[in-house]
mmCIF file with all atom_site columns, C-alpha atoms and ligand atoms in Angstrom:
data_model
loop_
_atom_site.group_PDB
_atom_site.id
_atom_site.type_symbol
_atom_site.label_atom_id
_atom_site.label_alt_id
_atom_site.label_comp_id
_atom_site.label_asym_id
_atom_site.label_entity_id
_atom_site.label_seq_id
_atom_site.pdbx_PDB_ins_code
_atom_site.Cartn_x
_atom_site.Cartn_y
_atom_site.Cartn_z
_atom_site.occupancy
_atom_site.B_iso_or_equiv
_atom_site.pdbx_formal_charge
_atom_site.auth_seq_id
_atom_site.auth_comp_id
_atom_site.auth_asym_id
_atom_site.auth_atom_id
_atom_site.pdbx_PDB_model_num
ATOM   1   C  CA  . MET A 1 1   ? 101.646 124.906 115.741 1.00 87.00 ? 152 MET A CA  1
ATOM   2   C  CA  . LYS A 1 2   ? 99.031  122.671 117.273 1.00 88.00 ? 153 LYS A CA  1
ATOM   3   C  CA  . ALA A 1 3   ? 97.575  125.015 119.718 1.00 89.00 ? 154 ALA A CA  1
ATOM   4   C  CA  . MET A 1 4   ? 97.653  127.777 117.261 1.00 89.00 ? 155 MET A CA  1
ATOM   5   C  CA  . HIS A 1 5   ? 95.367  125.161 114.774 1.00 91.00 ? 156 HIS A CA  1
ATOM   6   C  CA  . GLN A 1 6   ? 93.261  124.386 117.888 1.00 91.00 ? 157 GLN A CA  1
ATOM   7   C  CA  . ASN A 1 7   ? 93.026  128.005 119.074 1.00 89.00 ? 158 ASN A CA  1
ATOM   8   C  CA  . SER A 1 8   ? 91.766  128.932 115.389 1.00 87.00 ? 159 SER A CA  1
ATOM   9   C  CA  . THR A 1 9   ? 89.256  126.268 115.238 1.00 89.00 ? 160 THR A CA  1
ATOM   10  C  CA  . LEU A 1 10  ? 87.810  127.298 118.377 1.00 91.00 ? 161 LEU A CA  1
ATOM   11  C  CA  . GLN A 1 11  ? 87.696  131.079 117.985 1.00 90.00 ? 162 GLN A CA  1
ATOM   12  C  CA  . TYR A 1 12  ? 87.228  131.915 114.733 1.00 88.00 ? 163 TYR A CA  1
ATOM   13  C  CA  . LYS A 1 13  ? 85.304  128.264 113.965 1.00 86.00 ? 164 LYS A CA  1
ATOM   14  C  CA  . PHE A 1 14  ? 87.731  127.329 111.177 1.00 81.00 ? 165 PHE A CA  1
ATOM   15  C  CA  . ASN A 1 15  ? 87.225  123.823 109.731 1.00 87.00 ? 166 ASN A CA  1
ATOM   16  C  CA  . ILE A 1 16  ? 90.732  122.954 108.203 1.00 89.00 ? 167 ILE A CA  1
ATOM   17  C  CA  . SER A 1 17  ? 92.736  120.194 108.596 1.00 92.00 ? 168 SER A CA  1
ATOM   18  C  CA  . ASP A 1 18  ? 96.007  120.374 110.785 1.00 90.00 ? 169 ASP A CA  1
ATOM   19  C  CA  . GLU A 1 19  ? 97.721  119.274 107.789 1.00 92.00 ? 170 GLU A CA  1
ATOM   20  C  CA  . LEU A 1 20  ? 96.763  122.369 105.881 1.00 93.00 ? 171 LEU A CA  1
ATOM   21  C  CA  . TYR A 1 21  ? 97.067  124.793 108.689 1.00 91.00 ? 172 TYR A CA  1
ATOM   22  C  CA  . ARG A 1 22  ? 100.838 123.677 108.871 1.00 90.00 ? 173 ARG A CA  1
ATOM   23  C  CA  . LYS A 1 23  ? 101.121 124.547 105.120 1.00 91.00 ? 174 LYS A CA  1
ATOM   24  C  CA  . VAL A 1 24  ? 99.481  127.703 105.139 1.00 90.00 ? 175 VAL A CA  1
ATOM   25  C  CA  . VAL A 1 25  ? 101.558 128.907 107.730 1.00 88.00 ? 176 VAL A CA  1
ATOM   26  C  CA  . ALA A 1 26  ? 104.602 127.833 106.219 1.00 87.00 ? 177 ALA A CA  1
ATOM   27  C  CA  . ARG A 1 27  ? 103.995 129.684 103.385 1.00 90.00 ? 178 ARG A CA  1
ATOM   28  C  CA  . THR A 1 28  ? 103.543 132.736 105.198 1.00 87.00 ? 179 THR A CA  1
ATOM   29  C  CA  . ASN A 1 29  ? 107.167 132.522 105.709 1.00 80.00 ? 180 ASN A CA  1
ATOM   30  C  CA  . ILE A 1 30  ? 106.594 132.389 109.824 1.00 79.00 ? 181 ILE A CA  1
ATOM   31  C  CA  . SER A 1 31  ? 108.672 130.267 111.307 1.00 77.00 ? 182 SER A CA  1
ATOM   32  C  CA  . LEU A 1 32  ? 108.442 129.825 115.381 1.00 79.00 ? 183 LEU A CA  1
ATOM   33  C  CA  . SER A 1 33  ? 111.337 129.314 117.841 1.00 72.00 ? 184 SER A CA  1
ATOM   34  C  CA  . ASN A 1 34  ? 111.517 128.816 121.489 1.00 68.00 ? 185 ASN A CA  1
ATOM   35  C  CA  . LEU A 1 35  ? 112.352 132.194 123.089 1.00 61.00 ? 186 LEU A CA  1
ATOM   36  C  CA  . GLY A 1 36  ? 113.628 130.191 126.814 1.00 56.00 ? 187 GLY A CA  1
ATOM   37  C  CA  . HIS A 1 37  ? 117.311 131.425 125.766 1.00 63.00 ? 188 HIS A CA  1
ATOM   38  C  CA  . GLU A 1 38  ? 116.352 134.843 126.287 1.00 68.00 ? 189 GLU A CA  1
ATOM   39  C  CA  . GLU A 1 39  ? 116.259 134.651 129.663 1.00 76.00 ? 190 GLU A CA  1
ATOM   40  C  CA  . CYS A 1 40  ? 117.342 137.378 131.731 1.00 80.00 ? 191 CYS A CA  1
ATOM   41  C  CA  . PHE A 1 41  ? 120.300 137.599 134.161 1.00 84.00 ? 192 PHE A CA  1
ATOM   42  C  CA  . VAL A 1 42  ? 118.539 137.937 137.254 1.00 88.00 ? 193 VAL A CA  1
ATOM   43  C  CA  . CYS A 1 43  ? 116.194 134.916 136.686 1.00 88.00 ? 194 CYS A CA  1
ATOM   44  C  CA  . GLY A 1 44  ? 118.775 133.035 135.232 1.00 88.00 ? 195 GLY A CA  1
ATOM   45  C  CA  . THR A 1 45  ? 120.572 133.363 138.582 1.00 92.00 ? 196 THR A CA  1
ATOM   46  C  CA  . PHE A 1 46  ? 117.425 132.696 140.737 1.00 92.00 ? 197 PHE A CA  1
ATOM   47  C  CA  . ARG A 1 47  ? 116.679 129.596 138.552 1.00 91.00 ? 198 ARG A CA  1
ATOM   48  C  CA  . ILE A 1 48  ? 119.834 128.216 139.714 1.00 93.00 ? 199 ILE A CA  1
ATOM   49  C  CA  . HIS A 1 49  ? 119.969 129.118 143.171 1.00 93.00 ? 200 HIS A CA  1
ATOM   50  C  CA  . CYS A 1 50  ? 116.778 127.143 143.480 1.00 92.00 ? 201 CYS A CA  1
ATOM   51  C  CA  . LYS A 1 51  ? 117.797 124.336 141.720 1.00 92.00 ? 202 LYS A CA  1
ATOM   52  C  CA  . SER A 1 52  ? 121.248 124.077 143.897 1.00 92.00 ? 203 SER A CA  1
ATOM   53  C  CA  . THR A 1 53  ? 119.352 124.377 147.304 1.00 89.00 ? 204 THR A CA  1
ATOM   54  C  CA  . GLY A 1 54  ? 116.322 122.871 146.098 1.00 88.00 ? 205 GLY A CA  1
ATOM   55  C  CA  . ARG A 1 55  ? 114.236 125.082 146.722 1.00 83.00 ? 206 ARG A CA  1
ATOM   56  C  CA  . GLU A 1 56  ? 110.626 125.728 144.796 1.00 83.00 ? 207 GLU A CA  1
ATOM   57  C  CA  . GLN A 1 57  ? 110.912 129.265 142.980 1.00 79.00 ? 208 GLN A CA  1
ATOM   58  C  CA  . ASN A 1 58  ? 107.854 130.622 144.614 1.00 81.00 ? 209 ASN A CA  1
ATOM   59  C  CA  . ASN A 1 59  ? 108.816 129.380 147.990 1.00 82.00 ? 210 ASN A CA  1
ATOM   60  C  CA  . ILE A 1 60  ? 111.298 132.246 148.610 1.00 85.00 ? 211 ILE A CA  1
ATOM   61  C  CA  . SER A 1 61  ? 113.394 132.397 151.959 1.00 86.00 ? 212 SER A CA  1
ATOM   62  C  CA  . GLU A 1 62  ? 113.166 135.693 153.931 1.00 88.00 ? 213 GLU A CA  1
ATOM   63  C  CA  . ASP A 1 63  ? 116.617 136.002 154.851 1.00 90.00 ? 214 ASP A CA  1
ATOM   64  C  CA  . CYS A 1 64  ? 118.370 135.520 151.648 1.00 92.00 ? 215 CYS A CA  1
ATOM   65  C  CA  . ASP A 1 65  ? 119.381 138.733 149.404 1.00 93.00 ? 216 ASP A CA  1
ATOM   66  C  CA  . LEU A 1 66  ? 119.559 136.446 145.926 1.00 92.00 ? 217 LEU A CA  1
ATOM   67  C  CA  . CYS A 1 67  ? 115.563 135.153 147.045 1.00 93.00 ? 218 CYS A CA  1
ATOM   68  C  CA  . LEU A 1 68  ? 114.815 138.789 148.034 1.00 93.00 ? 219 LEU A CA  1
ATOM   69  C  CA  . SER A 1 69  ? 116.514 140.689 145.149 1.00 92.00 ? 220 SER A CA  1
ATOM   70  C  CA  . SER A 1 70  ? 114.813 138.220 142.871 1.00 92.00 ? 221 SER A CA  1
ATOM   71  C  CA  . GLU A 1 71  ? 111.197 138.603 144.465 1.00 92.00 ? 222 GLU A CA  1
ATOM   72  C  CA  . LYS A 1 72  ? 111.884 142.222 143.628 1.00 92.00 ? 223 LYS A CA  1
ATOM   73  C  CA  . HIS A 1 73  ? 112.545 141.834 140.305 1.00 91.00 ? 224 HIS A CA  1
ATOM   74  C  CA  . ARG A 1 74  ? 109.604 139.576 139.448 1.00 90.00 ? 225 ARG A CA  1
ATOM   75  C  CA  . ASP A 1 75  ? 107.231 142.022 140.961 1.00 91.00 ? 226 ASP A CA  1
ATOM   76  C  CA  . GLY A 1 76  ? 109.020 144.889 138.647 1.00 89.00 ? 227 GLY A CA  1
ATOM   77  C  CA  . TYR A 1 77  ? 108.084 142.658 135.788 1.00 87.00 ? 228 TYR A CA  1
ATOM   78  C  CA  . ARG A 1 78  ? 104.840 141.904 136.529 1.00 90.00 ? 229 ARG A CA  1
ATOM   79  C  CA  . LYS A 1 79  ? 104.128 145.349 137.226 1.00 91.00 ? 230 LYS A CA  1
ATOM   80  C  CA  . ALA A 1 80  ? 105.844 146.093 133.790 1.00 87.00 ? 231 ALA A CA  1
ATOM   81  C  CA  . ARG A 1 81  ? 103.442 143.769 132.165 1.00 88.00 ? 232 ARG A CA  1
ATOM   82  C  CA  . GLU A 1 82  ? 100.346 145.016 133.641 1.00 92.00 ? 233 GLU A CA  1
ATOM   83  C  CA  . GLU A 1 83  ? 101.230 148.422 132.616 1.00 91.00 ? 234 GLU A CA  1
ATOM   84  C  CA  . TYR A 1 84  ? 102.043 146.661 128.594 1.00 90.00 ? 235 TYR A CA  1
ATOM   85  C  CA  . LYS A 1 85  ? 98.820  145.287 128.924 1.00 91.00 ? 236 LYS A CA  1
ATOM   86  C  CA  . LEU A 1 86  ? 96.673  148.523 129.700 1.00 93.00 ? 237 LEU A CA  1
ATOM   87  C  CA  . ASP A 1 87  ? 98.776  150.453 127.055 1.00 92.00 ? 238 ASP A CA  1
ATOM   88  C  CA  . SER A 1 88  ? 97.682  147.773 124.677 1.00 90.00 ? 239 SER A CA  1
ATOM   89  C  CA  . VAL A 1 89  ? 94.204  149.149 124.325 1.00 90.00 ? 240 VAL A CA  1
ATOM   90  C  CA  . LYS A 1 90  ? 94.844  152.881 124.482 1.00 89.00 ? 241 LYS A CA  1
ATOM   91  C  CA  . LYS A 1 91  ? 93.445  155.079 122.233 1.00 86.00 ? 242 LYS A CA  1
ATOM   92  C  CA  . ASP A 1 92  ? 95.032  158.170 123.419 1.00 87.00 ? 243 ASP A CA  1
ATOM   93  C  CA  . GLY A 1 93  ? 98.238  158.402 121.178 1.00 88.00 ? 244 GLY A CA  1
ATOM   94  C  CA  . LEU A 1 94  ? 100.715 155.936 119.580 1.00 91.00 ? 245 LEU A CA  1
ATOM   95  C  CA  . TYR A 1 95  ? 102.008 153.168 121.689 1.00 93.00 ? 246 TYR A CA  1
ATOM   96  C  CA  . VAL A 1 96  ? 105.055 151.307 120.076 1.00 93.00 ? 247 VAL A CA  1
ATOM   97  C  CA  . SER A 1 97  ? 107.352 148.285 121.430 1.00 92.00 ? 248 SER A CA  1
ATOM   98  C  CA  . ALA A 1 98  ? 111.015 149.026 120.053 1.00 93.00 ? 249 ALA A CA  1
ATOM   99  C  CA  . ASP A 1 99  ? 113.597 146.211 120.053 1.00 89.00 ? 250 ASP A CA  1
ATOM   100 C  CA  . LEU A 1 100 ? 116.670 145.555 118.161 1.00 88.00 ? 251 LEU A CA  1
ATOM   101 C  CA  . GLN A 1 101 ? 116.939 142.038 116.465 1.00 85.00 ? 252 GLN A CA  1
ATOM   102 C  CA  . LYS A 1 102 ? 119.649 139.907 117.275 1.00 82.00 ? 253 LYS A CA  1
ATOM   103 C  CA  . VAL A 1 103 ? 122.969 140.315 114.751 1.00 86.00 ? 254 VAL A CA  1
ATOM   104 C  CA  . ILE A 1 104 ? 121.654 139.087 111.186 1.00 86.00 ? 255 ILE A CA  1
ATOM   105 C  CA  . MET A 1 105 ? 124.504 137.713 109.042 1.00 86.00 ? 256 MET A CA  1
ATOM   106 C  CA  . LEU A 1 106 ? 124.350 138.082 105.595 1.00 85.00 ? 257 LEU A CA  1
ATOM   107 C  CA  . PRO A 1 107 ? 124.039 135.585 103.265 1.00 82.00 ? 258 PRO A CA  1
ATOM   108 C  CA  . ARG A 1 108 ? 121.613 133.289 105.242 1.00 78.00 ? 259 ARG A CA  1
ATOM   109 C  CA  . CYS A 1 109 ? 122.498 130.183 104.259 1.00 75.00 ? 260 CYS A CA  1
ATOM   110 C  CA  . GLU A 1 110 ? 123.809 127.328 106.463 1.00 70.00 ? 261 GLU A CA  1
ATOM   111 C  CA  . MET A 1 111 ? 123.271 124.419 104.421 1.00 75.00 ? 262 MET A CA  1
ATOM   112 C  CA  . PHE A 1 112 ? 126.536 125.021 101.814 1.00 77.00 ? 263 PHE A CA  1
ATOM   113 C  CA  . LYS A 1 113 ? 129.932 124.665 103.402 1.00 77.00 ? 264 LYS A CA  1
ATOM   114 C  CA  . GLU A 1 114 ? 131.307 126.885 100.926 1.00 75.00 ? 265 GLU A CA  1
ATOM   115 C  CA  . ILE A 1 115 ? 129.245 130.133 102.663 1.00 74.00 ? 266 ILE A CA  1
ATOM   116 C  CA  . ILE A 1 116 ? 130.260 129.015 106.121 1.00 75.00 ? 267 ILE A CA  1
ATOM   117 C  CA  . PHE A 1 117 ? 134.099 129.865 105.440 1.00 79.00 ? 268 PHE A CA  1
ATOM   118 C  CA  . MET A 1 118 ? 132.707 132.893 103.488 1.00 82.00 ? 269 MET A CA  1
ATOM   119 C  CA  . PRO A 1 119 ? 133.235 136.445 104.859 1.00 85.00 ? 270 PRO A CA  1
ATOM   120 C  CA  . ARG A 1 120 ? 129.840 137.746 106.345 1.00 87.00 ? 271 ARG A CA  1
ATOM   121 C  CA  . LEU A 1 121 ? 127.881 140.998 106.369 1.00 91.00 ? 272 LEU A CA  1
ATOM   122 C  CA  . ILE A 1 122 ? 126.411 141.708 110.003 1.00 93.00 ? 273 ILE A CA  1
ATOM   123 C  CA  . ALA A 1 123 ? 123.094 143.546 109.228 1.00 95.00 ? 274 ALA A CA  1
ATOM   124 C  CA  . PHE A 1 124 ? 120.940 145.481 112.052 1.00 94.00 ? 275 PHE A CA  1
ATOM   125 C  CA  . ASN A 1 125 ? 117.265 145.900 112.443 1.00 94.00 ? 276 ASN A CA  1
ATOM   126 C  CA  . GLU A 1 126 ? 115.406 147.996 115.112 1.00 94.00 ? 277 GLU A CA  1
ATOM   127 C  CA  . THR A 1 127 ? 111.393 147.494 114.838 1.00 94.00 ? 278 THR A CA  1
ATOM   128 C  CA  . PHE A 1 128 ? 108.742 149.770 116.103 1.00 94.00 ? 279 PHE A CA  1
ATOM   129 C  CA  . VAL A 1 129 ? 105.834 147.125 116.852 1.00 92.00 ? 280 VAL A CA  1
ATOM   130 C  CA  . PRO A 1 130 ? 102.565 149.149 117.770 1.00 92.00 ? 281 PRO A CA  1
ATOM   131 C  CA  . LEU A 1 131 ? 101.139 147.184 120.925 1.00 90.00 ? 282 LEU A CA  1
ATOM   132 C  CA  . GLU A 1 132 ? 98.017  147.158 118.730 1.00 80.00 ? 283 GLU A CA  1
ATOM   133 C  CA  . THR A 1 133 ? 98.649  145.248 116.068 1.00 66.00 ? 284 THR A CA  1
ATOM   134 C  CA  . SER A 1 134 ? 95.279  145.914 114.268 1.00 66.00 ? 285 SER A CA  1
ATOM   135 C  CA  . LYS A 1 135 ? 95.436  149.707 113.344 1.00 69.00 ? 286 LYS A CA  1
ATOM   136 C  CA  . GLU A 1 136 ? 98.954  151.096 112.720 1.00 77.00 ? 287 GLU A CA  1
ATOM   137 C  CA  . ILE A 1 137 ? 101.528 149.491 110.456 1.00 86.00 ? 288 ILE A CA  1
ATOM   138 C  CA  . PRO A 1 138 ? 105.326 148.055 112.274 1.00 91.00 ? 289 PRO A CA  1
ATOM   139 C  CA  . TYR A 1 139 ? 108.231 150.018 111.274 1.00 94.00 ? 290 TYR A CA  1
ATOM   140 C  CA  . ALA A 1 140 ? 111.693 148.239 110.662 1.00 95.00 ? 291 ALA A CA  1
ATOM   141 C  CA  . PHE A 1 141 ? 115.059 150.407 110.468 1.00 96.00 ? 292 PHE A CA  1
ATOM   142 C  CA  . ILE A 1 142 ? 117.630 147.752 108.368 1.00 94.00 ? 293 ILE A CA  1
ATOM   143 C  CA  . TRP A 1 143 ? 120.965 148.834 107.944 1.00 95.00 ? 294 TRP A CA  1
ATOM   144 C  CA  . HIS A 1 144 ? 124.620 147.213 107.760 1.00 95.00 ? 295 HIS A CA  1
ATOM   145 C  CA  . GLU A 1 145 ? 128.175 147.461 108.803 1.00 94.00 ? 296 GLU A CA  1
ATOM   146 C  CA  . ALA A 1 146 ? 128.823 149.259 105.987 1.00 93.00 ? 297 ALA A CA  1
ATOM   147 C  CA  . THR A 1 147 ? 126.346 151.839 106.085 1.00 92.00 ? 298 THR A CA  1
ATOM   148 C  CA  . SER A 1 148 ? 126.692 152.176 110.071 1.00 92.00 ? 299 SER A CA  1
ATOM   149 C  CA  . GLY A 1 149 ? 127.401 150.055 113.290 1.00 90.00 ? 300 GLY A CA  1
ATOM   150 C  CA  . ARG A 1 150 ? 125.610 149.725 116.512 1.00 87.00 ? 301 ARG A CA  1
ATOM   151 C  CA  . SER A 1 151 ? 126.427 152.329 118.719 1.00 87.00 ? 302 SER A CA  1
ATOM   152 C  CA  . LYS A 1 152 ? 124.362 154.418 120.744 1.00 85.00 ? 303 LYS A CA  1
ATOM   153 C  CA  . ASP A 1 153 ? 124.289 157.256 118.024 1.00 90.00 ? 304 ASP A CA  1
ATOM   154 C  CA  . ASP A 1 154 ? 123.300 154.510 115.237 1.00 91.00 ? 305 ASP A CA  1
ATOM   155 C  CA  . ILE A 1 155 ? 120.398 153.472 117.729 1.00 89.00 ? 306 ILE A CA  1
ATOM   156 C  CA  . ILE A 1 156 ? 119.283 156.841 118.564 1.00 90.00 ? 307 ILE A CA  1
ATOM   157 C  CA  . SER A 1 157 ? 118.909 157.617 114.836 1.00 94.00 ? 308 SER A CA  1
ATOM   158 C  CA  . THR A 1 158 ? 116.546 154.704 114.428 1.00 94.00 ? 309 THR A CA  1
ATOM   159 C  CA  . PHE A 1 159 ? 114.678 156.650 117.378 1.00 94.00 ? 310 PHE A CA  1
ATOM   160 C  CA  . TYR A 1 160 ? 114.539 159.750 115.882 1.00 95.00 ? 311 TYR A CA  1
ATOM   161 C  CA  . ASN A 1 161 ? 113.721 158.919 112.153 1.00 96.00 ? 312 ASN A CA  1
ATOM   162 C  CA  . PHE A 1 162 ? 110.445 156.780 113.799 1.00 96.00 ? 313 PHE A CA  1
ATOM   163 C  CA  . LEU A 1 163 ? 109.350 159.544 115.142 1.00 95.00 ? 314 LEU A CA  1
ATOM   164 C  CA  . VAL A 1 164 ? 109.715 161.867 112.039 1.00 95.00 ? 315 VAL A CA  1
ATOM   165 C  CA  . ALA A 1 165 ? 108.362 158.598 109.987 1.00 94.00 ? 316 ALA A CA  1
ATOM   166 C  CA  . VAL A 1 166 ? 104.812 159.056 112.596 1.00 92.00 ? 317 VAL A CA  1
ATOM   167 C  CA  . GLY A 1 167 ? 104.849 162.406 111.980 1.00 89.00 ? 318 GLY A CA  1
ATOM   168 C  CA  . ASP A 1 168 ? 102.209 164.633 113.698 1.00 89.00 ? 319 ASP A CA  1
ATOM   169 C  CA  . VAL A 1 169 ? 101.294 161.973 116.778 1.00 89.00 ? 320 VAL A CA  1
ATOM   170 C  CA  . GLU A 1 170 ? 100.609 163.899 119.788 1.00 89.00 ? 321 GLU A CA  1
ATOM   171 C  CA  . ARG A 1 171 ? 101.654 161.377 122.424 1.00 91.00 ? 322 ARG A CA  1
ATOM   172 C  CA  . VAL A 1 172 ? 104.146 158.708 121.884 1.00 93.00 ? 323 VAL A CA  1
ATOM   173 C  CA  . THR A 1 173 ? 104.548 155.899 123.851 1.00 93.00 ? 324 THR A CA  1
ATOM   174 C  CA  . ILE A 1 174 ? 107.676 153.663 123.449 1.00 92.00 ? 325 ILE A CA  1
ATOM   175 C  CA  . TRP A 1 175 ? 108.080 150.280 125.396 1.00 91.00 ? 326 TRP A CA  1
ATOM   176 C  CA  . LEU A 1 176 ? 111.803 148.891 125.768 1.00 86.00 ? 327 LEU A CA  1
ATOM   177 C  CA  . ASP A 1 177 ? 112.989 145.327 127.135 1.00 75.00 ? 328 ASP A CA  1
ATOM   178 C  CA  . ASN A 1 178 ? 116.175 146.866 127.921 1.00 64.00 ? 329 ASN A CA  1
ATOM   179 C  CA  . CYS A 1 179 ? 117.350 147.595 131.290 1.00 54.00 ? 330 CYS A CA  1
ATOM   180 C  CA  . ALA A 1 180 ? 116.414 151.193 132.660 1.00 52.00 ? 331 ALA A CA  1
ATOM   181 C  CA  . ALA A 1 181 ? 120.011 152.037 133.394 1.00 49.00 ? 332 ALA A CA  1
ATOM   182 C  CA  . GLN A 1 182 ? 121.181 150.811 130.260 1.00 53.00 ? 333 GLN A CA  1
ATOM   183 C  CA  . ASN A 1 183 ? 118.681 152.782 128.431 1.00 50.00 ? 334 ASN A CA  1
ATOM   184 C  CA  . GLU A 1 184 ? 120.593 156.217 127.037 1.00 46.00 ? 335 GLU A CA  1
ATOM   185 C  CA  . ASN A 1 185 ? 117.922 157.429 124.287 1.00 44.00 ? 336 ASN A CA  1
HETATM 186 ZN ZN1 . ZN  B 2 .   ? 114.023 138.837 134.729 1.00 94.40 ? 403 ZN  B ZN1 1
HETATM 187 ZN ZN1 . ZN  B 2 .   ? 118.115 132.299 148.515 1.00 94.40 ? 404 ZN  B ZN1 1
#
């Protein structure tokens, strides 16, 4: 929050106090969270491997399979990140990033004991967010377990509905954060 406030002061010449900035952000209903727990399996394994062998993560061993495979993995995601950045400024079509939010349990109200022991409704949210956010609007497809589940057919139907909703666009590029081998779309 502090870094965001400093950035707005520098970049947009905002002249508001840290306290007011926090209040305004709170009013927009945006919350900040640490994404550290979303580390992928390969990166997590390599991090533990480095810790247990006392090796720096940028100093890999040429005759260790784990080091080599994680380097290959790193090259892959760096290249993907570059392509993603390039796509975010392209104008020849629609470029979106698709993601399924982690399962939402409703009602979402942790402070009352009565609710903690209540049966919950499982809800899903698949979003398609334009890489260049200033022009296009994001799409969110929300459903719950009484409507449908989370099988590949359910996920595919969000892609279908997204393509129907965007309508007459010549070229649509969809970025996914899941493994290509699992991507059954
Ligand atoms: Zn990784
Ligand atoms: Zn190694």
